[in-house]
Each structure stands twice: as C-alpha cells, then as structure tokens.
Short mmCIF file of C-alpha atoms in Angstrom, two decimals:
data_model
loop_
_atom_site.label_atom_id
_atom_site.label_comp_id
_atom_site.label_asym_id
_atom_site.label_seq_id
_atom_site.Cartn_x
_atom_site.Cartn_y
_atom_site.Cartn_z
CA MET A 1009 0.00 0.00 0.00
CA ARG A 1010 1.31 3.43 -0.92
CA ASP A 1011 0.99 6.41 1.38
CA ASP A 1012 0.84 9.39 -1.02
CA ARG A 1013 1.00 11.86 1.84
CA SER A 1014 4.35 10.82 3.27
CA ALA A 1015 7.56 9.12 2.28
CA GLY A 1016 6.64 6.08 4.38
CA ARG A 1017 4.57 3.07 3.39
CA VAL A 1018 1.77 1.36 5.26
CA THR A 1019 0.58 -2.20 4.82
CA LEU A 1020 -2.90 -3.68 4.87
CA ALA A 1021 -1.97 -5.39 8.13
CA GLN A 1022 -1.16 -2.00 9.68
CA VAL A 1023 -4.51 -0.61 8.53
CA ALA A 1024 -6.21 -3.65 10.06
CA THR A 1025 -4.39 -3.04 13.36
CA GLN A 1026 -5.32 0.64 13.40
CA ALA A 1027 -8.95 -0.19 12.65
CA GLY A 1028 -9.01 -3.00 15.21
CA VAL A 1029 -10.21 -5.54 12.65
CA SER A 1030 -8.79 -8.58 10.90
CA LEU A 1031 -6.79 -8.44 7.67
CA SER A 1032 -9.58 -10.37 5.94
CA THR A 1033 -12.07 -7.63 6.91
CA VAL A 1034 -9.88 -4.99 5.29
CA SER A 1035 -9.71 -7.18 2.20
CA LYS A 1036 -13.50 -7.49 2.15
CA VAL A 1037 -13.87 -3.70 2.28
CA LEU A 1038 -11.39 -3.32 -0.57
CA ASN A 1039 -13.32 -5.78 -2.69
CA GLY A 1040 -16.74 -4.32 -1.98
CA ARG A 1041 -18.01 -7.36 -0.11
CA PRO A 1042 -21.40 -6.76 1.56
CA ASP A 1043 -20.70 -8.84 4.69
CA VAL A 1044 -19.01 -6.02 6.62
CA ALA A 1045 -20.83 -3.92 9.23
CA ALA A 1046 -21.42 -0.33 8.12
CA PRO A 1047 -19.44 1.30 11.01
CA THR A 1048 -16.49 -1.00 10.32
CA ARG A 1049 -16.59 -0.25 6.62
CA VAL A 1050 -16.61 3.51 7.31
CA LYS A 1051 -13.64 3.19 9.69
CA VAL A 1052 -11.57 1.16 7.23
CA GLU A 1053 -12.45 3.45 4.31
CA ALA A 1054 -11.38 6.49 6.37
CA LEU A 1055 -7.99 4.91 7.17
CA LEU A 1056 -7.41 3.95 3.54
CA GLU A 1057 -8.15 7.53 2.52
CA GLU A 1058 -5.97 8.95 5.31
CA HIS A 1059 -3.00 6.95 4.06
CA GLY A 1060 -3.65 7.93 0.46
CA TYR A 1061 -4.21 4.33 -0.55
CA ARG A 1062 -4.26 3.59 -4.25
CA ARG A 1063 -4.54 -0.05 -5.13
CA SER A 1064 -2.31 -1.15 -7.99
CA ALA A 1065 -4.36 -1.88 -11.10
CA PRO A 1066 -5.19 -5.59 -11.13
CA GLY A 1067 -4.57 -7.86 -14.06
CA ALA A 1068 -7.34 -8.22 -16.62
CA PRO A 1069 -10.30 -10.04 -15.04
CA GLU A 1070 -11.56 -13.30 -16.46
CA ALA A 1071 -14.51 -11.56 -18.12
CA PRO A 1072 -13.40 -7.91 -18.68
CA LEU A 1073 -16.23 -5.39 -18.62
CA ILE A 1074 -16.86 -1.73 -19.25
CA GLU A 1075 -19.81 -0.56 -17.19
CA ILE A 1076 -21.99 2.29 -18.46
CA VAL A 1077 -24.28 3.89 -15.90
CA PHE A 1078 -27.42 5.96 -16.61
CA HIS A 1079 -30.17 7.40 -14.48
CA GLU A 1080 -32.65 6.25 -17.15
CA LEU A 1081 -32.55 3.92 -20.13
CA ASP A 1082 -35.81 4.81 -21.87
CA SER A 1083 -34.71 7.08 -24.70
CA THR A 1084 -33.08 6.86 -28.12
CA TRP A 1085 -30.48 9.29 -26.74
CA SER A 1086 -29.31 6.61 -24.30
CA MET A 1087 -29.14 4.01 -27.05
CA GLU A 1088 -26.72 6.18 -29.05
CA LEU A 1089 -24.35 6.39 -26.09
CA ILE A 1090 -24.54 2.64 -25.53
CA ARG A 1091 -23.73 2.08 -29.19
CA GLY A 1092 -20.60 4.24 -28.91
CA VAL A 1093 -19.26 2.39 -25.87
CA GLN A 1094 -20.10 -0.94 -27.50
CA ASN A 1095 -18.13 0.00 -30.63
CA ILE A 1096 -14.91 0.40 -28.60
CA ALA A 1097 -15.66 -2.62 -26.43
CA LYS A 1098 -16.02 -4.77 -29.53
CA GLU A 1099 -12.71 -3.48 -30.94
CA THR A 1100 -10.88 -4.36 -27.73
CA GLY A 1101 -12.59 -7.69 -26.99
CA VAL A 1102 -14.42 -6.66 -23.82
CA SER A 1103 -18.10 -6.70 -22.86
CA VAL A 1104 -20.46 -3.94 -21.79
CA VAL A 1105 -22.75 -4.04 -18.76
CA LEU A 1106 -25.55 -1.49 -18.27
CA THR A 1107 -26.71 -0.07 -14.95
CA GLU A 1108 -29.64 2.24 -14.23
CA THR A 1109 -29.45 4.13 -10.94
CA GLY A 1110 -29.77 7.50 -9.24
CA THR A 1111 -30.90 10.84 -10.66
CA ARG A 1112 -29.66 12.84 -13.64
CA HIS A 1113 -27.10 14.47 -11.32
CA SER A 1114 -25.37 11.44 -9.77
CA PRO A 1115 -25.69 7.65 -9.32
CA GLY A 1116 -27.42 6.15 -6.31
CA ALA A 1117 -25.35 5.75 -3.14
CA ASP A 1118 -25.76 1.97 -3.16
CA TRP A 1119 -24.43 1.58 -6.70
CA VAL A 1120 -20.76 1.82 -5.74
CA GLU A 1121 -20.80 -1.34 -3.59
CA GLY A 1122 -22.01 -3.35 -6.57
CA VAL A 1123 -19.40 -1.95 -8.93
CA LEU A 1124 -16.63 -2.71 -6.42
CA ARG A 1125 -17.75 -6.34 -6.43
CA ARG A 1126 -18.00 -6.49 -10.23
CA ARG A 1127 -14.53 -4.93 -10.65
CA PRO A 1128 -15.00 -3.73 -14.26
CA LEU A 1129 -12.11 -2.39 -16.32
CA GLY A 1130 -13.72 1.02 -15.95
CA VAL A 1131 -16.98 2.92 -15.66
CA VAL A 1132 -18.63 5.39 -18.06
CA LEU A 1133 -21.06 7.58 -16.12
CA VAL A 1134 -23.81 9.59 -17.84
CA PHE A 1135 -24.30 12.12 -15.05
CA SER A 1136 -23.51 15.74 -14.29
CA THR A 1137 -21.07 14.89 -11.52
CA LEU A 1138 -19.92 12.22 -9.06
CA PRO A 1139 -20.00 12.69 -5.27
CA ASP A 1140 -16.60 12.86 -3.57
CA ASP A 1141 -17.11 9.69 -1.54
CA LEU A 1142 -17.88 7.66 -4.68
CA LYS A 1143 -14.85 9.10 -6.50
CA LYS A 1144 -12.57 8.17 -3.60
CA LYS A 1145 -13.86 4.59 -3.48
CA LEU A 1146 -13.34 4.09 -7.21
CA TRP A 1147 -9.86 5.66 -7.11
CA SER A 1148 -8.85 3.53 -4.12
CA ARG A 1149 -9.74 0.34 -6.04
CA ALA A 1150 -8.00 1.48 -9.24
CA ILE A 1151 -11.32 1.50 -11.14
CA PRO A 1152 -11.06 4.37 -13.65
CA PHE A 1153 -14.17 6.35 -14.59
CA VAL A 1154 -15.13 8.95 -17.19
CA ILE A 1155 -18.23 11.12 -17.23
CA ILE A 1156 -20.11 11.73 -20.47
CA ASP A 1157 -21.16 15.18 -19.48
CA PRO A 1158 -23.39 17.10 -21.87
CA ALA A 1159 -23.79 19.66 -19.08
CA GLY A 1160 -20.37 21.08 -19.85
CA ASP A 1161 -19.47 21.86 -16.24
CA PRO A 1162 -17.33 18.97 -14.95
CA GLU A 1163 -15.19 19.16 -11.83
CA PRO A 1164 -11.47 19.60 -12.64
CA ASP A 1165 -10.46 16.21 -11.19
CA VAL A 1166 -13.01 14.24 -13.22
CA PRO A 1167 -12.17 13.05 -16.77
CA SER A 1168 -15.11 13.91 -18.99
CA VAL A 1169 -16.38 14.15 -22.54
CA GLY A 1170 -18.85 16.82 -23.60
CA SER A 1171 -20.00 18.99 -26.47
CA ALA A 1172 -20.33 22.67 -27.39
CA ASN A 1173 -23.84 23.39 -26.09
CA TRP A 1174 -23.67 27.18 -26.35
CA ALA A 1175 -22.52 27.02 -29.96
CA GLY A 1176 -25.29 24.56 -30.75
CA GLY A 1177 -27.97 26.83 -29.31
CA LEU A 1178 -26.49 29.77 -31.20
CA ALA A 1179 -26.48 27.90 -34.53
CA ALA A 1180 -30.07 26.69 -34.13
CA THR A 1181 -31.41 30.15 -33.36
CA ARG A 1182 -29.33 31.97 -36.00
CA HIS A 1183 -30.79 29.62 -38.58
CA LEU A 1184 -34.27 30.76 -37.57
CA THR A 1185 -33.44 34.48 -37.46
CA GLU A 1186 -31.76 34.25 -40.85
CA LEU A 1187 -35.00 32.76 -42.19
CA GLY A 1188 -36.75 35.93 -41.05
CA HIS A 1189 -38.37 34.68 -37.87
CA ARG A 1190 -38.72 37.27 -35.14
CA ARG A 1191 -41.06 35.69 -32.62
CA ILE A 1192 -39.07 32.61 -31.64
CA ALA A 1193 -39.74 30.41 -28.61
CA VAL A 1194 -37.29 28.09 -26.88
CA ILE A 1195 -38.04 24.95 -24.87
CA THR A 1196 -34.74 23.99 -23.25
CA GLY A 1197 -34.06 21.25 -20.68
CA PRO A 1198 -34.15 21.27 -16.87
CA GLU A 1199 -33.26 24.58 -15.26
CA ASP A 1200 -30.68 22.94 -12.97
CA MET A 1201 -28.58 21.46 -15.78
CA MET A 1202 -25.72 23.41 -17.31
CA CYS A 1203 -26.37 22.05 -20.80
CA SER A 1204 -29.91 23.48 -20.70
CA LEU A 1205 -28.62 26.87 -19.62
CA ALA A 1206 -25.79 26.83 -22.17
CA ARG A 1207 -28.21 26.12 -25.04
CA LEU A 1208 -30.49 28.86 -23.72
CA ASP A 1209 -27.54 31.28 -23.56
CA GLY A 1210 -26.76 30.43 -27.20
CA PHE A 1211 -30.38 31.18 -28.06
CA ARG A 1212 -30.22 34.54 -26.27
CA SER A 1213 -26.94 35.44 -27.97
CA ALA A 1214 -28.34 34.71 -31.43
CA MET A 1215 -31.43 36.78 -30.70
CA SER A 1216 -29.24 39.67 -29.54
CA MET A 1217 -27.08 39.41 -32.66
CA ALA A 1218 -30.25 39.74 -34.75
CA GLY A 1219 -31.34 42.80 -32.76
CA LEU A 1220 -34.30 40.94 -31.24
CA ASP A 1221 -35.60 41.02 -27.70
CA VAL A 1222 -36.33 37.75 -25.90
CA ASP A 1223 -39.90 37.57 -24.68
CA PRO A 1224 -39.81 35.85 -21.25
CA GLU A 1225 -43.16 34.22 -22.06
CA LEU A 1226 -41.47 32.35 -24.91
CA VAL A 1227 -38.75 30.79 -22.72
CA ARG A 1228 -39.69 27.41 -21.26
CA PHE A 1229 -37.83 24.73 -19.29
CA GLY A 1230 -38.72 21.13 -20.11
CA ASP A 1231 -37.13 17.78 -19.29
CA PHE A 1232 -35.79 16.77 -22.75
CA HIS A 1233 -38.67 14.27 -23.26
CA VAL A 1234 -41.52 14.21 -25.76
CA GLU A 1235 -44.32 15.02 -23.35
CA SER A 1236 -42.70 18.19 -22.01
CA GLY A 1237 -42.20 19.43 -25.57
CA ARG A 1238 -45.85 18.76 -26.35
CA THR A 1239 -47.13 20.36 -23.13
CA HIS A 1240 -45.14 23.57 -23.52
CA ALA A 1241 -45.87 23.81 -27.24
CA MET A 1242 -49.63 23.47 -26.65
CA GLU A 1243 -49.42 26.51 -24.37
CA LEU A 1244 -47.16 28.52 -26.66
CA LEU A 1245 -49.07 27.76 -29.85
CA GLY A 1246 -52.45 28.27 -28.23
CA ALA A 1247 -51.64 31.87 -27.32
CA PRO A 1248 -53.08 34.72 -29.44
CA ASP A 1249 -49.61 35.96 -30.43
CA ARG A 1250 -48.04 32.56 -31.04
CA PRO A 1251 -44.40 32.10 -32.08
CA THR A 1252 -43.63 31.37 -35.72
CA ALA A 1253 -40.67 29.18 -34.76
CA ILE A 1254 -39.63 27.01 -31.80
CA PHE A 1255 -36.14 25.84 -30.87
CA ALA A 1256 -36.46 22.66 -28.80
CA GLY A 1257 -33.50 21.68 -26.62
CA SER A 1258 -33.72 18.03 -27.69
CA ASP A 1259 -35.07 16.08 -30.65
CA LEU A 1260 -37.52 14.30 -28.36
CA GLN A 1261 -38.95 17.64 -27.23
CA ALA A 1262 -39.09 18.71 -30.89
CA MET A 1263 -41.20 15.61 -31.62
CA GLY A 1264 -43.57 16.77 -28.89
CA VAL A 1265 -43.72 20.24 -30.48
CA MET A 1266 -44.58 18.70 -33.84
CA GLU A 1267 -47.36 16.64 -32.27
CA ALA A 1268 -48.80 19.76 -30.60
CA ALA A 1269 -48.76 21.56 -33.96
CA ARG A 1270 -50.62 18.63 -35.56
CA VAL A 1271 -53.27 18.65 -32.83
CA LEU A 1272 -53.77 22.41 -33.28
CA GLY A 1273 -53.99 22.14 -37.05
CA LEU A 1274 -50.71 23.93 -37.76
CA ARG A 1275 -48.54 22.84 -40.68
CA ILE A 1276 -44.78 22.41 -40.36
CA PRO A 1277 -42.98 24.34 -41.77
CA ALA A 1278 -45.75 26.35 -43.49
CA ASP A 1279 -47.18 27.65 -40.19
CA LEU A 1280 -44.38 26.83 -37.75
CA SER A 1281 -40.65 26.17 -38.06
CA VAL A 1282 -39.10 23.70 -35.59
CA VAL A 1283 -35.43 23.02 -34.74
CA GLY A 1284 -34.35 20.18 -32.45
CA TYR A 1285 -31.10 19.18 -30.78
CA ASP A 1286 -29.05 15.91 -30.79
CA ASP A 1287 -29.74 14.53 -34.29
CA ILE A 1288 -30.87 11.13 -33.07
CA PRO A 1289 -31.65 8.66 -35.90
CA LEU A 1290 -35.39 9.29 -35.58
CA ALA A 1291 -34.92 12.97 -36.55
CA GLN A 1292 -34.41 12.24 -40.23
CA TRP A 1293 -37.47 9.97 -40.35
CA SER A 1294 -39.95 12.34 -38.69
CA SER A 1295 -42.57 13.96 -40.92
CA PRO A 1296 -41.32 16.41 -42.00
CA ALA A 1297 -37.66 15.52 -41.44
CA LEU A 1298 -36.36 17.52 -38.49
CA THR A 1299 -33.85 20.34 -38.75
CA THR A 1300 -31.61 19.83 -35.73
CA VAL A 1301 -28.22 20.36 -34.10
CA ASP A 1302 -25.98 17.33 -34.40
CA GLN A 1303 -24.46 16.43 -31.04
CA PRO A 1304 -22.14 13.50 -31.88
CA LEU A 1305 -23.38 11.16 -29.16
CA VAL A 1306 -21.81 8.00 -30.57
CA ALA A 1307 -18.41 9.69 -31.00
CA MET A 1308 -18.63 11.13 -27.47
CA ALA A 1309 -19.28 7.69 -26.01
CA GLU A 1310 -16.49 6.14 -28.09
CA GLU A 1311 -14.04 8.72 -26.78
CA ALA A 1312 -15.18 8.14 -23.19
CA ALA A 1313 -14.46 4.42 -23.59
CA ARG A 1314 -11.04 5.16 -25.10
CA MET A 1315 -10.23 7.47 -22.17
CA LEU A 1316 -11.06 4.63 -19.78
CA LEU A 1317 -8.66 2.32 -21.54
CA ARG A 1318 -5.93 4.98 -21.45
CA LEU A 1319 -6.54 5.41 -17.73
CA ARG A 1320 -6.03 1.68 -17.27
CA LYS A 1321 -2.44 2.15 -18.46
CA SER A 1322 -1.70 5.51 -16.83
CA ASP A 1323 -3.11 7.83 -14.18
CA GLN A 1324 -2.82 10.65 -16.71
CA ALA A 1325 -5.70 11.51 -19.04
CA ASP A 1326 -7.20 14.59 -20.62
CA ALA A 1327 -9.32 16.38 -18.04
CA ARG A 1328 -12.00 17.12 -20.66
CA ILE A 1329 -12.56 16.55 -24.35
CA GLU A 1330 -15.23 18.66 -26.01
CA PHE A 1331 -16.80 17.84 -29.35
CA GLY A 1332 -18.13 20.44 -31.76
CA THR A 1333 -21.77 20.62 -32.85
CA ARG A 1334 -23.22 21.41 -36.28
CA LEU A 1335 -26.57 22.42 -37.71
CA VAL A 1336 -28.30 19.84 -39.93
CA VAL A 1337 -30.94 21.54 -42.08
CA ARG A 1338 -33.87 19.38 -43.16
CA ASP A 1339 -37.55 20.09 -43.88
CA SER A 1340 -39.01 21.39 -40.60
CA THR A 1341 -37.87 25.00 -41.11
CA ALA A 1342 -38.81 27.57 -43.76
CA ARG A 1343 -38.40 31.27 -44.52
CA LEU A 1344 -40.90 33.69 -43.00
CA THR A 1345 -42.57 35.98 -45.56
CA PRO A 1346 -45.50 38.45 -45.39
CA GLY A 1347 -48.84 36.66 -45.43
CA PRO A 1348 -51.71 37.56 -47.75
CA SER A 1349 -53.48 39.64 -45.10
CA GLY A 1350 -50.42 41.75 -44.44
CA GLY A 1351 -49.29 39.68 -41.48
CA ASN A 1352 -46.38 37.26 -41.40
CA GLY A 1353 -46.52 33.60 -42.31
CA PRO A 1354 -43.85 31.01 -43.24
CA SER A 1355 -43.30 30.20 -46.86
CA GLY A 1356 -42.05 26.95 -48.27
CA ASP A 1357 -38.76 28.21 -49.74
#
C-alpha cells in the first residue's frame, strides 16, 4: 500500500491493526463485499483515505467489462451512447454491462458497492457529476471512470467528454433568425442542468445578434422528453400571439412540439418552423424531417471508452474533451414571408 502523503509506506496489516479488525475484513472492504458492518466499513475506508491508498491496477479479469451507468434507459439518446461504448468494447474484446441508478445528477449511493464487487475495467457515467465519496472509493480500487457530461461543467479532477452546447444553441437560433423569424420560442431542458442553460444562452446570444428582444413568455424549461415538448408547445401555440418558430433543446422535445402543432392544425414548416437538438436517428425519419443540431453522441461515447482504456495504463488523461456541434438543415424549417393579409406567415422556400 502506498501512502501518497508521506515518504513512508503502510501495509494492509497495519490498517487492520489501526482499525481493530482482521486483515480479511480490510480485504472485504477493498473488494466491496457486503458482509461487513457499516461502522467497520466507514472506519476502514477512512484509514485507507488517510493513508492515500491507491490499489495497484489488477490484471485483466476473467470476463473484462466496461460498465456504463445511466439514471434512465428509456430514450433513443441513451441508445446512441450505448452504441458508442459498445463500438470500442467490440474493438478491444471486452463486454459492456448497463446499470440504471440514481438521478440525472449522480448515481445512487448503493451503486458503488455493486461496482466494487464487479470490478470492471472502468466505468462510463452519464451524469452531471460524481459525489466525492464515490470518487474516492473508485480511485482507491483502481477502477477508472469517465463522465459523459453534456452539461459542460465537470469538476477539474473528473475526466469527462462533452459537447459545445452554447454554440449549438447559437447555430439553431441563427438559422431561424436568418429565415426571417422574429417571434421565436425556446423549450430547453431542466433549469438545474448546465447544458440546458448553455443552449439557452446560445439562443439569447443569437437573438441579440439579430437585434431581437427575448420575450420571457417564450422561454420554457422542459425535461428533454416528448411530453414536455408537447405540453409547452400546446401553451405557446395556443396563445393569441403565437411564435412562428420554436427551438427545442432536444429532438424528443421537438417531436412533442410537432405533435402539438398537428393537434392544433398547424402545418410544419408552413405555419411553424421547428429546430431540435441531438440529431438522433429518428430525426431524419420524422414527418417532416427535423432540422436539428448534431451532437455527436456516438463519438462522445467512443471517446469516453477510449479514455477509460488509457486510464487503465496511466493515471494521466485529458481532463476534458469537447466535441463540436453542427446544424443539420432538413424540412421542418422555412423562410418567413408576409402573409396575404399583411401579417407574417412562413413560406415553403
């Protein structure tokens, strides 16, 4: 055992003596075994941390795994990330295990005990952050981890992969202003996620560049899912002075917007232009095909898996890798031109 805080070294036997437990108990804690009393586990973990313990990386396990952890597995967005990790796993001859736990911010507290028992090659986490106690436990067992962090606000000691959310929001909204739209609504994601705020900031910047004010009534926070897009769009499009365009912070929310337009008898793009975000496979098959911002989810997940494998060989890794985004123009947006009654209405060009 290495003591990173002093020139001396401490052994597992010495930790056992200090904790007043047997050497086998210390070993059980290290290996995530459940048959250790909670107070004993806490005491041993505290001593391991105090001595700066970092377990040497073990040899490849009999069935090497990369674990990918989500707070939910019910969206096409998740499937794209799984596909990216699987691509690298297949190249390197390892398997992928999926875990669903916790909230969108961090995994559940009980998850870490299971991962310590499974001892994967590494863990890809699709969360905004990782609590300090979970980070310390993974580090102490030499289990590397990388966060796929669309939020764009990772802690400096956490390897992460993200994308340019502000630039994506800017590109989506500039596309609409350049088509002549002036009354543009935005349905971004949760208000407590940095990616939602970054896309909203991009929207605001593009509106400012076009000399347009942002109407607070046209700014909505959803949850990136279809139903929230539909709910907010029903309210926005049912108002007397409805927007002529909506930027949705995810393709799933954009699908909800399109459904609301259908229910209200509005044609896309003749009556309403819609831009999504992510460019999931379904976007090109919607009717009409969705204009959207391509967030390279598969490439982000592939890079996260590669970072894990680099961390297996060295403690050094890029703190953050950020992918660019790009606008993909399809059929759900059109130029705004004066309508026959003197008002404004989208045209098909």
